[in-house]
Coordinates of C-alpha atoms and ligand atoms in Angstrom, one line a residue:
X1 CA 0.0 0.0 0.0
X2 CA 1.2 3.5 -0.7
X3 CA 2.0 5.7 2.2
X4 CA -1.1 7.1 3.9
X5 CA 0.0 10.7 3.4
X6 CA 0.0 10.2 -0.3
X7 CA -3.7 9.4 -0.5
X8 CA -6.2 11.8 -1.9
X9 CA -9.1 13.0 0.4
X10 CA -11.5 11.1 -1.8
X11 CA -9.5 7.8 -1.5
X12 CA -8.8 8.2 2.2
X13 CA -12.5 9.0 2.8
X14 CA -13.6 5.8 1.1
X15 CA -11.1 3.8 3.1
X16 CA -12.2 5.5 6.4
X17 CA -15.8 4.7 5.7
X18 CA -15.0 1.1 4.8
X19 CA -13.0 1.0 8.0
X20 CA -9.8 -0.1 6.2
X21 CA -7.9 2.7 7.9
X22 CA -8.7 4.8 10.9
X23 CA -8.5 8.6 11.2
X24 CA -6.0 8.1 14.1
X25 CA -3.6 6.2 11.7
X26 CA -4.2 8.8 9.0
X27 CA -3.6 11.7 11.3
X28 CA -0.5 10.0 12.8
X29 CA 0.9 9.5 9.3
X30 CA 0.6 13.2 8.7
X31 CA 2.1 14.2 12.0
X32 CA 5.0 11.9 11.3
X33 CA 5.4 13.4 7.9
X34 CA 5.4 16.9 9.5
X35 CA 8.1 15.7 11.9
X36 CA 10.2 14.3 9.0
X37 CA 10.0 17.1 6.5
X38 CA 8.9 20.3 8.1
X39 CA 12.3 21.0 9.5
X40 CA 13.3 21.7 5.9
X41 CA 10.1 23.1 4.4
X42 CA 8.9 25.1 7.5
X43 CA 5.3 25.3 6.4
X44 CA 3.7 25.3 9.9
X45 CA 3.8 28.1 12.5
X46 CA 2.0 25.8 14.9
X47 CA 1.4 22.0 15.0
X48 CA -1.7 21.1 17.1
X49 CA -0.8 17.4 17.7
X50 CA -3.0 16.9 20.7
X51 CA -6.1 18.6 19.2
X52 CA -5.5 16.6 16.0
X53 CA -5.4 13.3 17.8
X54 CA -8.5 14.1 19.8
X55 CA -10.4 15.0 16.7
X56 CA -9.2 11.9 15.0
X57 CA -10.4 9.7 17.8
X58 CA -13.8 11.5 17.7
X59 CA -14.0 10.9 14.0
X60 CA -13.2 7.2 14.5
X61 CA -16.1 7.0 17.0
X62 CA -18.5 8.2 14.3
X63 CA -17.1 5.6 11.8
X64 CA -17.5 2.9 14.5
X65 CA -21.1 3.9 15.1
X66 CA -21.8 3.8 11.4
X67 CA -23.0 7.4 11.5
X68 CA -23.7 9.3 8.2
X69 CA -20.6 11.4 7.9
X70 CA -19.4 14.3 5.7
X71 CA -16.6 13.7 3.1
X72 CA -14.1 15.5 5.4
X73 CA -14.8 13.4 8.5
X74 CA -11.4 12.4 9.9
X75 CA -9.4 14.1 7.2
X76 CA -6.2 16.0 8.4
X77 CA -6.0 19.5 7.2
X78 CA -3.9 22.6 7.7
X79 CA -5.2 26.2 8.2
X80 CA -3.5 29.4 7.1
X81 CA -2.7 31.5 10.2
X82 CA -4.9 34.3 9.1
X83 CA -8.1 32.4 9.9
X84 CA -9.3 32.7 13.5
X85 CA -9.2 29.4 15.5
X86 CA -10.8 29.6 18.9
X87 CA -8.3 29.4 21.7
X88 CA -5.5 28.5 19.2
X89 CA -2.8 31.1 18.3
X90 CA -3.6 33.0 15.2
X91 CA -0.6 35.2 14.3
X92 CA -1.1 36.3 10.7
X93 CA 2.7 35.8 10.4
X94 CA 3.1 39.0 12.4
X95 CA 4.8 39.9 15.7
X96 CA 1.8 42.1 16.2
X97 CA -0.4 39.0 16.8
X98 CA 2.3 36.8 18.3
X99 CA 0.5 34.7 21.0
X100 CA -3.0 36.1 20.0
X101 CA -5.7 33.5 20.8
X102 CA -9.0 34.4 19.2
X103 CA -12.1 34.0 21.4
X104 CA -14.1 32.6 18.5
X105 CA -13.8 30.4 15.4
X106 CA -14.1 31.7 11.9
X107 CA -17.2 30.5 10.1
X108 CA -15.0 28.3 7.9
X109 CA -13.6 26.7 11.0
X110 CA -17.0 26.1 12.5
X111 CA -17.9 24.4 9.2
X112 CA -14.8 22.2 9.1
X113 CA -15.3 21.3 12.7
X114 CA -18.9 20.4 12.1
X115 CA -17.8 18.3 9.1
X116 CA -15.4 16.4 11.4
X117 CA -12.2 17.5 9.7
X118 CA -9.0 17.2 11.8
X119 CA -6.8 20.2 12.2
X120 CA -3.1 19.6 12.1
X121 CA -2.0 23.1 12.7
X122 CA -1.6 26.7 11.4
X123 CA 0.5 27.5 8.4
X124 CA 3.1 30.2 7.7
X125 CA 2.3 33.2 5.5
X126 CA 3.5 36.7 4.5
X127 CA 2.7 39.1 7.3
X128 CA -1.0 40.0 7.2
X129 CA -1.1 38.2 3.8
X130 CA 1.0 40.9 2.1
X131 CA 3.4 39.3 -0.2
X132 CA 4.0 36.7 -2.9
X133 CA 6.8 34.6 -1.4
X134 CA 6.1 33.9 2.3
X135 CA 9.5 35.7 2.9
X136 CA 7.6 38.5 4.7
X137 CA 6.6 36.2 7.5
X138 CA 7.9 37.8 10.8
X139 CA 9.0 34.3 11.9
X140 CA 10.8 32.5 9.1
X141 CA 10.5 31.9 5.4
X142 CA 8.8 28.8 4.0
X143 CA 10.7 26.7 1.4
X144 CA 9.3 25.2 -1.8
X145 CA 9.2 21.4 -1.5
X146 CA 10.2 21.1 -5.2
X147 CA 13.4 23.0 -4.5
X148 CA 14.3 24.0 -1.0
X149 CA 16.3 27.0 -2.3
X150 CA 13.2 28.5 -3.7
X151 CA 10.1 30.3 -2.4
X152 CA 6.7 28.5 -2.3
X153 CA 4.9 31.6 -3.4
X154 CA 2.7 33.6 -1.1
X155 CA 1.1 34.8 0.8
X156 CA -0.5 31.3 1.6
X157 CA 2.9 29.7 1.0
X158 CA 2.7 27.5 4.1
X159 CA -0.6 26.0 3.1
X160 CA 0.6 25.3 -0.4
X161 CA 3.8 23.7 0.7
X162 CA 2.1 21.6 3.4
X163 CA -0.2 20.0 0.8
X164 CA 2.6 19.6 -1.8
X165 CA 4.8 17.9 0.7
X166 CA 2.2 15.5 2.0
X167 CA 2.0 17.2 5.4
X168 CA -1.7 17.8 5.0
X169 CA -4.4 16.3 2.7
X170 CA -5.9 19.7 2.1
X171 CA -5.6 23.3 3.5
X172 CA -7.3 26.6 3.6
X173 CA -5.7 29.8 2.4
X174 CA -6.9 33.3 1.6
X175 CA -6.6 35.1 -1.8
X176 CA -6.7 38.9 -2.0
X177 CA -4.7 39.3 -5.1
X178 CA -3.5 35.8 -5.9
X179 CA -2.4 34.4 -2.6
X180 CA -4.1 31.0 -3.1
X181 CA -3.6 30.6 -6.9
X182 CA 0.1 31.7 -7.1
X183 CA 1.5 29.5 -4.3
X184 CA -0.6 26.6 -5.6
X185 CA 0.9 27.1 -9.1
X186 CA 4.5 27.2 -7.7
X187 CA 4.0 24.1 -5.5
X188 CA 2.1 22.0 -8.0
X189 CA -1.2 21.8 -6.2
X190 CA -4.8 22.9 -6.8
X191 CA -5.7 26.2 -5.3
X192 CA -9.1 27.8 -5.7
X193 CA -10.2 31.4 -5.1
X194 CA -14.0 31.4 -4.9
X195 CA -16.3 34.2 -6.1
X196 CA -16.3 37.1 -3.8
X197 CA -19.2 36.4 -1.4
X198 CA -19.1 32.6 -1.9
X199 CA -17.3 31.8 1.4
X200 CA -17.9 33.7 4.6
X201 CA -15.1 36.1 5.6
X202 CA -16.3 36.1 9.2
X203 CA -13.2 35.3 11.3
X204 CA -10.7 35.9 8.5
X205 CA -8.4 38.6 9.7
X206 CA -9.1 41.4 7.3
X207 CA -6.5 42.7 4.8
X208 CA -8.5 44.3 2.0
X209 CA -12.2 43.5 2.7
X210 CA -13.5 44.1 -0.8
X211 CA -11.0 41.6 -2.2
X212 CA -10.4 38.9 0.4
X213 CA -11.7 35.4 0.0
X214 CA -11.0 32.1 1.7
X215 CA -10.5 29.0 -0.5
X216 CA -9.1 25.5 -0.5
X217 CA -5.8 23.9 -1.5
X218 CA -5.7 20.2 -2.4
X219 CA -3.9 17.7 -4.7
X220 CA -6.9 17.3 -7.1
X221 CA -9.8 19.3 -8.3
X222 CA -12.1 16.7 -6.7
X223 CA -10.6 17.2 -3.3
X224 CA -10.8 21.0 -3.7
X225 CA -14.5 20.6 -4.6
X226 CA -15.0 18.5 -1.4
X227 CA -13.4 21.2 0.8
X228 CA -15.2 24.1 -1.0
X229 CA -18.5 22.2 -0.5
X230 CA -17.9 22.2 3.2
X231 CA -17.0 25.8 3.6
X232 CA -19.1 27.6 1.0
X233 CA -22.6 29.1 1.5
X234 CA -24.6 31.8 3.2
X235 CA -23.6 33.3 6.5
X236 CA -25.4 36.2 8.1
X237 CA -22.3 37.3 10.0
X238 CA -20.6 38.4 6.8
X239 CA -22.8 41.1 5.2
X240 CA -21.0 40.7 1.8
X241 CA -21.7 37.0 1.7
X242 CA -24.1 35.7 -0.9
X243 CA -27.4 34.1 0.0
X244 CA -27.2 32.0 -3.1
X245 CA -27.4 28.3 -2.6
X246 CA -24.3 26.0 -3.1
X247 CA -24.5 23.4 -5.9
X248 CA -23.2 19.9 -5.5
X249 CA -19.7 20.5 -6.9
X250 CA -18.5 16.9 -6.9
X251 CA -21.7 15.7 -8.7
X252 CA -20.8 18.1 -11.6
X253 CA -17.4 16.6 -12.2
X254 CA -18.5 14.6 -15.2
X255 CA -15.3 14.8 -17.3
X256 CA -17.2 16.3 -20.2
X257 CA -15.9 19.6 -21.7
X258 CA -17.1 19.0 -25.3
X259 CA -18.2 22.3 -26.8
X260 CA -17.0 24.3 -23.7
X261 CA -15.9 27.7 -24.8
X262 CA -12.5 28.6 -23.6
X263 CA -11.1 32.1 -24.1
X264 CA -7.4 32.9 -24.0
X265 CA -6.8 36.5 -22.9
X266 CA -4.2 37.9 -25.3
X267 CA -3.0 40.5 -22.9
X268 CA -2.0 37.8 -20.4
X269 CA 1.0 36.8 -22.4
X270 CA 2.4 40.3 -22.4
X271 CA 2.9 40.5 -18.6
X272 CA 6.5 39.3 -18.4
X273 CA 5.5 35.6 -18.8
X274 CA 8.6 33.4 -19.0
X275 CA 8.9 31.5 -22.3
X276 CA 9.0 28.2 -20.5
X277 CA 5.8 28.9 -18.7
X278 CA 4.1 30.1 -21.9
X279 CA 5.2 26.9 -23.7
X280 CA 3.7 24.7 -21.1
X281 CA 0.4 26.6 -20.9
X282 CA 0.1 26.7 -24.7
X283 CA 0.5 22.9 -24.8
X284 CA -2.2 22.6 -22.1
X285 CA -4.5 24.7 -24.2
X286 CA -3.9 22.5 -27.2
X287 CA -4.8 19.5 -25.0
X288 CA -8.1 21.0 -23.9
X289 CA -8.9 21.6 -27.6
X290 CA -8.2 18.0 -28.4
X291 CA -10.6 17.1 -25.5
X292 CA -13.4 18.9 -27.4
X293 CA -13.3 22.5 -26.1
X294 CA -13.6 25.4 -28.5
X295 CA -10.7 27.7 -27.9
X296 CA -10.7 31.3 -29.0
X297 CA -8.8 34.5 -28.3
X298 CA -10.3 37.2 -26.1
X299 CA -9.2 40.7 -25.1
X300 CA -9.2 42.0 -21.5
X301 CA -8.0 45.5 -22.5
X302 CA -7.7 46.9 -19.0
X303 CA -5.4 44.1 -17.7
X304 CA -2.3 46.4 -17.5
X305 CA -4.1 48.6 -14.9
X306 CA -4.8 45.7 -12.6
X307 CA -1.6 45.9 -10.5
X308 CA -1.6 49.7 -10.1
X309 CA -5.3 49.7 -9.2
X310 CA -4.8 46.9 -6.7
X311 CA -2.0 48.8 -5.1
X312 CA -4.3 51.7 -4.4
X313 CA -7.3 49.8 -3.3
X314 CA -5.7 47.0 -1.3
X315 CA -3.4 49.3 0.8
X316 CA -6.2 51.8 1.3
X317 CA -8.5 49.1 2.8
X318 CA -5.5 47.7 4.7
X319 CA -4.6 51.0 6.2
X320 CA -8.2 51.2 7.6
X321 CA -8.3 47.5 8.7
X322 CA -5.0 47.6 10.4
X323 CA -5.8 50.7 12.4
X324 CA -7.2 48.3 15.1
X325 CA -3.7 47.2 16.1
X326 CA -3.1 49.8 18.8
X327 CA -1.7 47.7 21.6
X328 CA -4.9 48.0 23.6
X329 CA -7.1 45.2 22.3
X330 CA -4.9 42.7 20.5
X331 CA -1.5 41.1 20.6
X332 CA 1.7 43.1 21.0
X333 CA 1.7 46.1 23.2
X334 CA 4.6 48.5 24.0
X335 CA 4.4 49.2 27.7
X336 CA 7.7 50.9 28.5
X337 CA 6.2 54.4 28.7
X338 CA 3.5 56.3 30.5
X339 CA 2.7 58.3 27.4
X340 CA -0.3 57.0 25.5
X341 CA 0.8 58.3 22.1
X342 CA 4.3 56.9 22.5
X343 CA 2.8 53.6 23.5
X344 CA 0.7 53.6 20.3
X345 CA 3.5 54.6 18.0
X346 CA 6.0 52.1 19.4
X347 CA 3.5 49.3 19.4
X348 CA 3.0 49.9 15.6
X349 CA 6.7 50.6 15.0
X350 CA 7.8 47.3 16.6
X351 CA 4.8 45.2 15.9
X352 CA 4.6 45.6 12.1
X353 CA 7.2 44.5 9.6
X354 CA 8.5 46.7 6.7
X355 CA 6.1 45.5 4.0
X356 CA 3.1 46.1 6.2
X357 CA 4.3 49.6 7.1
X358 CA 4.8 50.3 3.4
X359 CA 1.2 49.3 2.7
X360 CA -0.2 51.3 5.5
X361 CA 1.7 54.4 4.3
X362 CA 0.6 53.9 0.7
X363 CA -3.0 53.4 1.8
X364 CA -3.0 56.4 4.2
X365 CA -1.5 58.6 1.5
X366 CA -4.0 57.4 -1.2
X367 CA -6.9 58.2 1.2
X368 CA -5.6 61.5 2.5
X369 CA -7.6 64.6 1.9
X370 CA -7.0 66.1 -1.5
X371 CA -5.7 62.8 -2.8
X372 CA -8.8 60.7 -2.3
X373 CA -10.3 61.6 -5.7
X374 CA -7.0 61.5 -7.5
X375 CA -6.1 58.0 -6.4
X376 CA -8.8 56.0 -4.6
X377 CA -11.8 57.2 -6.6
X378 CA -9.9 56.9 -9.8
X379 CA -8.8 53.4 -8.9
X380 CA -12.4 52.4 -8.1
X381 CA -13.5 53.7 -11.6
X382 CA -10.8 51.7 -13.4
X383 CA -11.8 48.7 -11.2
X384 CA -15.2 48.8 -12.8
X385 CA -13.7 48.8 -16.3
X386 CA -11.7 45.7 -15.3
X387 CA -14.9 44.1 -14.1
X388 CA -16.6 45.0 -17.4
X389 CA -13.7 43.3 -19.3
X390 CA -14.7 40.1 -17.6
X391 CA -18.4 40.5 -18.0
X392 CA -17.9 41.0 -21.7
X393 CA -15.5 38.0 -22.0
X394 CA -18.0 35.7 -20.2
X395 CA -20.7 36.6 -22.6
X396 CA -18.7 34.7 -25.2
X397 CA -16.7 32.2 -23.2
X398 CA -17.4 29.8 -20.3
X399 CA -13.8 29.8 -19.0
X400 CA -10.7 31.9 -19.5
X401 CA -7.3 30.3 -19.4
X402 CA -3.8 31.6 -18.7
X403 CA -0.7 30.9 -16.6
X404 CA -1.4 31.5 -12.9
X405 CA 2.0 33.1 -12.4
X406 CA 4.3 34.6 -15.0
X407 CA 7.2 32.7 -13.7
X408 CA 8.2 29.5 -11.9
X409 CA 9.3 29.7 -8.3
X410 CA 12.3 32.0 -7.8
X411 CA 15.1 31.7 -5.3
X412 CA 14.7 32.9 -1.7
X413 CA 16.1 36.4 -1.6
X414 CA 16.1 36.8 -5.4
X415 CA 13.5 39.5 -5.5
X416 CA 14.1 42.5 -3.2
X417 CA 12.4 45.2 -5.3
X418 CA 8.8 45.6 -4.0
X419 CA 7.5 46.5 -7.5
X420 CA 9.0 43.3 -9.0
X421 CA 7.4 41.3 -6.2
X422 CA 4.0 43.0 -6.9
X423 CA 4.2 42.0 -10.5
X424 CA 4.1 38.3 -9.5
X425 CA 0.3 38.7 -9.2
X426 CA -0.3 40.4 -12.5
X427 CA -2.3 37.4 -13.8
X428 CA -4.3 36.8 -10.7
X429 CA -5.2 40.3 -9.4
X430 CA -7.8 41.1 -12.1
X431 CA -10.2 38.4 -10.9
X432 CA -10.0 39.7 -7.3
X433 CA -10.8 43.2 -8.5
X434 CA -13.8 41.8 -10.5
X435 CA -14.8 39.4 -7.8
X436 CA -15.0 36.4 -10.1
X437 CA -13.6 33.0 -9.3
X438 CA -10.4 31.2 -10.4
X439 CA -8.4 28.1 -9.8
X440 CA -4.7 27.2 -10.5
X441 CA -4.1 23.5 -11.3
X442 CA -0.9 21.6 -12.0
X443 CA -0.2 22.4 -15.7
X444 CA 3.2 20.9 -16.3
X445 CA 6.9 21.7 -15.6
X446 CA 9.5 24.1 -16.8
X447 CA 13.1 23.8 -15.7
X448 CA 11.9 21.0 -13.5
X449 CA 9.6 23.4 -11.6
X450 CA 5.8 23.4 -11.5
X451 CA 3.8 25.6 -13.8
X452 CA 0.2 26.5 -12.7
X453 CA -2.6 26.6 -15.2
X454 CA -5.2 29.2 -14.3
X455 CA -8.8 28.7 -15.1
X456 CA -11.0 31.8 -14.6
X457 CA -14.7 31.5 -14.2
X458 CA -17.7 33.8 -14.1
X459 CA -19.4 34.8 -10.9
X460 CA -20.4 31.6 -9.0
X461 CA -19.1 29.4 -11.7
X462 CA -16.9 27.4 -9.4
X463 CA -18.6 24.3 -10.7
X464 CA -17.5 25.0 -14.2
X465 CA -13.8 25.7 -13.5
X466 CA -13.7 22.6 -11.3
X467 CA -15.2 20.5 -14.0
X468 CA -12.6 21.7 -16.5
X469 CA -9.8 21.1 -13.9
X470 CA -11.0 17.6 -13.2
X471 CA -11.4 16.8 -16.9
X472 CA -7.8 18.0 -17.4
X473 CA -6.6 15.8 -14.6
X474 CA -8.2 12.8 -16.2
X475 CA -5.8 13.1 -19.2
X476 CA -2.7 14.3 -17.5
X477 CA -0.5 13.1 -14.6
X478 CA 1.1 16.4 -13.4
X479 CA -1.0 16.6 -10.3
X480 CA 0.1 13.1 -9.3
X481 CA 3.8 13.9 -9.2
X482 CA 5.6 14.3 -6.0
X483 CA 8.6 16.5 -5.1
X484 CA 11.8 14.5 -4.6
Ligands
LIG501 N1 0.8 39.4 -3.4 C1 -0.3 40.2 -3.2 C2 -0.1 41.2 -2.2 O1 1.0 41.3 -1.7 C3 -1.6 39.4 -2.9 C4 -1.6 38.9 -1.6 C5 -2.9 38.2 -1.2 O2 -3.6 37.7 -2.1 N2 -3.2 38.1 0.0 O3 -0.9 42.0 -1.8

């Protein structure tokens, strides 16, 4: 039998229900795997062994009783450290929240707990989800399991690396400008950003509230569908959450993409895409055509404004959201003074890292009086043009296709220029600005490193992009390959 940590959620679920394996064995296999490889990968900020074993025993009791259980019952998962877990440290990769224990669970955690999933621990990330390499974590960088000298992508780099290295069967991340899809691409796993409003943001520590979405990482489209199924759906505690019902994602994975209209955004090749990445993705597109899809070119003319618009809107929202870290209510507090203003200043000076401060300054500037119209309002107007690009494209096409990241994983420390780092998300940011959904799936390899294929879908068309992803997996084996 293959090692337990190599099973898919679907396979493990079937074996659990047939009582061929127990959740305790499965969980132990993953905790062992963490002990063996996480010294090198450093995906976790916290491993919750005791909790995991308790939850595994509980799941096994349900199996023993023959209870009807969810597909995630007894399945070991990892959670990005930006998602609030009741009584369990939630740091956002920041010294500001070091030791912070939320008094409540995020909605997605309530749902995973209700489904009986096992939590292995919290995963490393760029501080407050600002970054594309997980090098901006205040604690340590995470390494790419495919090449330990390289970054895993970010900001959900810990979650992507954990799933890629067999330390978790699935994981949750958050995507504000690409933080699920880009690390998924660089680590050869599936990472899905749902439509804005599909998954509740309640208990997700806010970065940019009009862009943030929680989504799944897994090693197959089917597994990602199972996780999305468990976390998606209406929640009154998030006023931007959609009341729309959730379809049965797995039931729609029928392998059939005949006649499906796939659009290739021409502007997406012009964004500094590496030739090796372009070659792989063009081959993937040819494959989808062979499978019966109708492929055509499409124009998203405002693509080049995506990154500049994002770097007004996201920092503006972040500067407001991060004002709450004042040393009074949460986490780190500078106490070595009797002066209130000094305490506030020093708390923020020592609590936040350089990238977070850069964003707060950018955002505060963009919102300051006199500049509000010039920057923020202007950005909001261009944002609506970007949304219209998608609306128009989806009148003609069911799915848009592109690389998820213009390049393969780069070396740790290789990019120090913030602007160059921001450009890593040039192909993922537009979907966040529009609010539509997207997934990155294993698309092949360039220089021995994973290339992510990005499938972009219309609002609430997660079922469509997952169907294409699953159909693609049926004729390729990229998603089954393991790092050495
Ligand atoms: N890399 C982008 C940023 O730094 C996106 C991050 C994210 O999606 N959370 O803002």
